[in-house]
């Protein structure tokens, strides 16, 4: 029977826009789903939004909106984020949907009928941001919530209480008999000692506000937002054919909500009649993404970290590409630990491991296929194999198996490390066998063996990467002459078998799969993602793989054919990565939208370098304005070592952009347009002179 895999993320509060922390959990869930499908399993991935409760009600009031209109708007921002990150949930549940409301009331009645709900009163210290009570000993000095660092509110209310205390022993037995219920182990230890410390009954209704699901048969109360929200995992599949997926194998959460998921949630389910086999298999707690040492969060004060760059996942994916961001999130952070998130870090990883290792491998081998094998994968006869190939294949097989085991234990950073090691191994094999020498010696058989092995390993790596970089993997496979992966139930596509790339397959060499992060492009990327004062990731890059890219021993690099792209080089405008996705290409805007951009002819009056800012130039640009020339800070210094060349040049200026503050008195009042390729950057200009300030349309 086909194995089933059901993974969930927390449903996100709609009290603010999504940020990189939400993207993180959802990217992980998406990659796990893709991995399990690749292995022939039936997989289902659920995410959604948590829309009730006092916190949301207060945000709606602040926004001057009715709660439903407010949650509709913010929920849509979450839903709209996922396609931009290549995240494909099978279902997106909202707690204001009728299916959920009816489901929660059904499960409330079950719990009530089991005798676990009673009316009483509750007095305590409430944190609205957590939507939970705190004990005095948990609080920081000044009665502050330890998570949100905001004052708690004293509450005394008539409420429905859930007999949580009754479940203390059953919960402890669950943790003991099924240690996999709470992972990683450190979290289990924390939870066990929390439960051993004694559980009080839990207040599960509210009567001081109305934005929630009404308590059945008691209209003066709404159901506590956590009782409501936790049941989403069940209401999404309950009473549908998808109920067969229940229970979830992996429920992902970050550490702030581990207690709700590992104590309250199983207790609610036990009360509703669920036996162990019907409880979630594992609640997996990951760490926080930190930006500038702090948790990325919806609270603007915490996200506005001056030097680390934006934490808006859409802007990051627009500039760097969704696959590159996904790779970084899974590769960089040891899953379960906190991890510092940084834009230069994304670029550094992508360049060193995707570009210079994986992409490099493909683009080193392909030219030989065109030149010596008529564009087809060469034949390899068993008798032509040497000890080197046998060792290589054995090593690859071991790495592939170990990487699969790493995925199975949610050590994705390790799985990706092993995947990159496969590509490194093949790059070393390429260096050692030196196909450019074999080509000169006319040993076509041996040359064919080497090239066929390298290409097969590119296939292996593309498949191994596909849960994380689905689009880039498809591009790699396409250039190898292969079609996209089509996972089917009961067919394991994990590349444990050698030889998926058949002899005579016609390869399709194309542009570099991963953009080259040359200094000017990188500088523009950093600027457009609000990174200030960062060391370019280029300088921290590990050494490149050695070896020729063409058949004539050119230096190793990933780009046989640079693809010119347009790139804005001053702040706030994303520099396009080398590959333009179909989605980007088809993003049509109305003329009215275009007309909002005020483009003007400008004339550069002065240009100067800025001390200790290698990538920036300070320009004074005449736009024919009565107020005088404008100061524009542009990330073009690396393309203009002789700054004087710029003086007198006509440029195209975006004149109605909000000023951007670079700190230390540097404020830019406009942006220049430019085109850039991995090799060069030039400013947009005109063949004939025009008066400064002339409108460009
Ligand atoms: O807690 N690092 O919603 P929420 C890593 N509605 N992950 C992060 C993160 C960060 N800096 N910030 C957020 C809620 N997350 C409840 C959940 S479930 C029944 C109800 C991710 O909007 C992480 O998965 O505060 C965390 O658990 C979740 O977003 C919290 O989202």
PDB file of N, CA, C and O in Angstrom, residues 5-9 25 28-30 32-34 36 43-47 90 233 245 247-252 410:
ATOM      1  N   UNK A   5       1.910  10.583   3.682  1.00  0.00           N
ATOM      2  CA  UNK A   5       2.692  11.562   4.439  1.00  0.00           C
ATOM      3  C   UNK A   5       1.875  12.844   4.507  1.00  0.00           C
ATOM      4  O   UNK A   5       1.520  13.423   3.488  1.00  0.00           O
ATOM      5  N   UNK A   6       1.558  13.251   5.740  1.00  0.00           N
ATOM      6  CA  UNK A   6       0.757  14.472   5.938  1.00  0.00           C
ATOM      7  C   UNK A   6       1.589  15.421   6.795  1.00  0.00           C
ATOM      8  O   UNK A   6       1.973  15.090   7.915  1.00  0.00           O
ATOM      9  N   UNK A   7       1.904  16.589   6.240  1.00  0.00           N
ATOM     10  CA  UNK A   7       2.726  17.570   6.956  1.00  0.00           C
ATOM     11  C   UNK A   7       1.941  18.867   7.090  1.00  0.00           C
ATOM     12  O   UNK A   7       1.188  19.237   6.181  1.00  0.00           O
ATOM     13  N   UNK A   8       2.108  19.527   8.230  1.00  0.00           N
ATOM     14  CA  UNK A   8       1.399  20.797   8.449  1.00  0.00           C
ATOM     15  C   UNK A   8       2.380  21.869   8.917  1.00  0.00           C
ATOM     16  O   UNK A   8       3.413  21.554   9.526  1.00  0.00           O
ATOM     17  N   UNK A   9       2.031  23.118   8.639  1.00  0.00           N
ATOM     18  CA  UNK A   9       2.721  24.247   9.280  1.00  0.00           C
ATOM     19  C   UNK A   9       1.737  24.840  10.284  1.00  0.00           C
ATOM     20  O   UNK A   9       0.535  24.565  10.184  1.00  0.00           O
ATOM     21  N   UNK A  25       9.139  28.137   7.621  1.00  0.00           N
ATOM     22  CA  UNK A  25       8.398  26.916   7.959  1.00  0.00           C
ATOM     23  C   UNK A  25       7.698  26.364   6.722  1.00  0.00           C
ATOM     24  O   UNK A  25       7.667  25.152   6.490  1.00  0.00           O
ATOM     25  N   UNK A  28      10.101  24.678   4.285  1.00  0.00           N
ATOM     26  CA  UNK A  28      10.496  23.358   4.801  1.00  0.00           C
ATOM     27  C   UNK A  28       9.387  22.340   4.533  1.00  0.00           C
ATOM     28  O   UNK A  28       9.635  21.234   4.031  1.00  0.00           O
ATOM     29  N   UNK A  29       8.139  22.731   4.845  1.00  0.00           N
ATOM     30  CA  UNK A  29       7.019  21.800   4.641  1.00  0.00           C
ATOM     31  C   UNK A  29       6.891  21.446   3.164  1.00  0.00           C
ATOM     32  O   UNK A  29       6.661  20.283   2.806  1.00  0.00           O
ATOM     33  N   UNK A  30       7.067  22.433   2.312  1.00  0.00           N
ATOM     34  CA  UNK A  30       6.952  22.191   0.873  1.00  0.00           C
ATOM     35  C   UNK A  30       8.049  21.237   0.393  1.00  0.00           C
ATOM     36  O   UNK A  30       7.789  20.305  -0.373  1.00  0.00           O
ATOM     37  N   UNK A  32       9.693  19.041   2.153  1.00  0.00           N
ATOM     38  CA  UNK A  32       9.436  17.689   2.673  1.00  0.00           C
ATOM     39  C   UNK A  32       8.371  16.984   1.837  1.00  0.00           C
ATOM     40  O   UNK A  32       8.491  15.795   1.521  1.00  0.00           O
ATOM     41  N   UNK A  33       7.343  17.739   1.472  1.00  0.00           N
ATOM     42  CA  UNK A  33       6.277  17.147   0.656  1.00  0.00           C
ATOM     43  C   UNK A  33       6.845  16.669  -0.677  1.00  0.00           C
ATOM     44  O   UNK A  33       6.572  15.555  -1.124  1.00  0.00           O
ATOM     45  N   UNK A  34       7.645  17.523  -1.304  1.00  0.00           N
ATOM     46  CA  UNK A  34       8.221  17.149  -2.601  1.00  0.00           C
ATOM     47  C   UNK A  34       9.145  15.944  -2.444  1.00  0.00           C
ATOM     48  O   UNK A  34       9.185  15.064  -3.305  1.00  0.00           O
ATOM     49  N   UNK A  36       8.949  13.508  -0.206  1.00  0.00           N
ATOM     50  CA  UNK A  36       8.169  12.274  -0.008  1.00  0.00           C
ATOM     51  C   UNK A  36       7.475  11.837  -1.294  1.00  0.00           C
ATOM     52  O   UNK A  36       7.363  10.641  -1.562  1.00  0.00           O
ATOM     53  N   UNK A  43       1.551  12.370  -0.606  1.00  0.00           N
ATOM     54  CA  UNK A  43       1.869  13.398   0.389  1.00  0.00           C
ATOM     55  C   UNK A  43       0.821  14.507   0.349  1.00  0.00           C
ATOM     56  O   UNK A  43       0.249  14.807  -0.700  1.00  0.00           O
ATOM     57  N   UNK A  44       0.590  15.088   1.497  1.00  0.00           N
ATOM     58  CA  UNK A  44      -0.360  16.196   1.614  1.00  0.00           C
ATOM     59  C   UNK A  44       0.239  17.252   2.529  1.00  0.00           C
ATOM     60  O   UNK A  44       0.812  16.941   3.565  1.00  0.00           O
ATOM     61  N   UNK A  45       0.102  18.498   2.116  1.00  0.00           N
ATOM     62  CA  UNK A  45       0.720  19.612   2.848  1.00  0.00           C
ATOM     63  C   UNK A  45      -0.354  20.668   3.101  1.00  0.00           C
ATOM     64  O   UNK A  45      -0.984  21.166   2.185  1.00  0.00           O
ATOM     65  N   UNK A  46      -0.529  20.957   4.389  1.00  0.00           N
ATOM     66  CA  UNK A  46      -1.563  21.920   4.798  1.00  0.00           C
ATOM     67  C   UNK A  46      -0.928  23.145   5.442  1.00  0.00           C
ATOM     68  O   UNK A  46      -0.050  23.032   6.291  1.00  0.00           O
ATOM     69  N   UNK A  47      -1.390  24.309   5.044  1.00  0.00           N
ATOM     70  CA  UNK A  47      -1.054  25.531   5.769  1.00  0.00           C
ATOM     71  C   UNK A  47      -2.315  26.392   5.802  1.00  0.00           C
ATOM     72  O   UNK A  47      -3.369  25.962   5.345  1.00  0.00           O
ATOM     73  N   UNK A  90      -1.326  21.791  -0.529  1.00  0.00           N
ATOM     74  CA  UNK A  90      -2.488  21.127  -1.125  1.00  0.00           C
ATOM     75  C   UNK A  90      -3.779  21.739  -0.629  1.00  0.00           C
ATOM     76  O   UNK A  90      -4.823  21.570  -1.236  1.00  0.00           O
ATOM     77  N   UNK A 233      -5.931  21.414  11.846  1.00  0.00           N
ATOM     78  CA  UNK A 233      -5.229  20.299  11.199  1.00  0.00           C
ATOM     79  C   UNK A 233      -6.192  19.139  10.915  1.00  0.00           C
ATOM     80  O   UNK A 233      -5.969  18.356  10.009  1.00  0.00           O
ATOM     81  N   UNK A 245      -5.624  10.708   5.202  1.00  0.00           N
ATOM     82  CA  UNK A 245      -4.265  11.174   5.517  1.00  0.00           C
ATOM     83  C   UNK A 245      -4.024  11.271   7.021  1.00  0.00           C
ATOM     84  O   UNK A 245      -2.886  11.328   7.462  1.00  0.00           O
ATOM     85  N   UNK A 247      -3.429  10.360  10.812  1.00  0.00           N
ATOM     86  CA  UNK A 247      -2.919  11.566  11.465  1.00  0.00           C
ATOM     87  C   UNK A 247      -1.701  12.153  10.746  1.00  0.00           C
ATOM     88  O   UNK A 247      -1.047  11.439   9.978  1.00  0.00           O
ATOM     89  N   UNK A 248      -1.380  13.416  11.017  1.00  0.00           N
ATOM     90  CA  UNK A 248      -0.183  14.004  10.406  1.00  0.00           C
ATOM     91  C   UNK A 248       1.081  13.297  10.897  1.00  0.00           C
ATOM     92  O   UNK A 248       1.163  12.931  12.063  1.00  0.00           O
ATOM     93  N   UNK A 249       2.020  13.126   9.978  1.00  0.00           N
ATOM     94  CA  UNK A 249       3.317  12.536  10.392  1.00  0.00           C
ATOM     95  C   UNK A 249       4.209  13.609  10.991  1.00  0.00           C
ATOM     96  O   UNK A 249       4.913  13.372  11.968  1.00  0.00           O
ATOM     97  N   UNK A 250       4.217  14.781  10.358  1.00  0.00           N
ATOM     98  CA  UNK A 250       5.084  15.856  10.853  1.00  0.00           C
ATOM     99  C   UNK A 250       4.257  17.128  11.002  1.00  0.00           C
ATOM    100  O   UNK A 250       3.629  17.590  10.049  1.00  0.00           O
ATOM    101  N   UNK A 251       4.268  17.681  12.200  1.00  0.00           N
ATOM    102  CA  UNK A 251       3.667  18.998  12.420  1.00  0.00           C
ATOM    103  C   UNK A 251       4.803  19.942  12.796  1.00  0.00           C
ATOM    104  O   UNK A 251       5.442  19.788  13.850  1.00  0.00           O
ATOM    105  N   UNK A 252       5.051  20.894  11.908  1.00  0.00           N
ATOM    106  CA  UNK A 252       6.164  21.816  12.133  1.00  0.00           C
ATOM    107  C   UNK A 252       5.704  23.001  12.965  1.00  0.00           C
ATOM    108  O   UNK A 252       4.640  23.573  12.697  1.00  0.00           O
ATOM    109  N   UNK A 410      14.828  14.566   8.988  1.00  0.00           N
ATOM    110  CA  UNK A 410      14.681  16.023   8.982  1.00  0.00           C
ATOM    111  C   UNK A 410      15.995  16.759   9.257  1.00  0.00           C
ATOM    112  O   UNK A 410      15.999  17.832   9.874  1.00  0.00           O
TER     113      UNK A 410
END
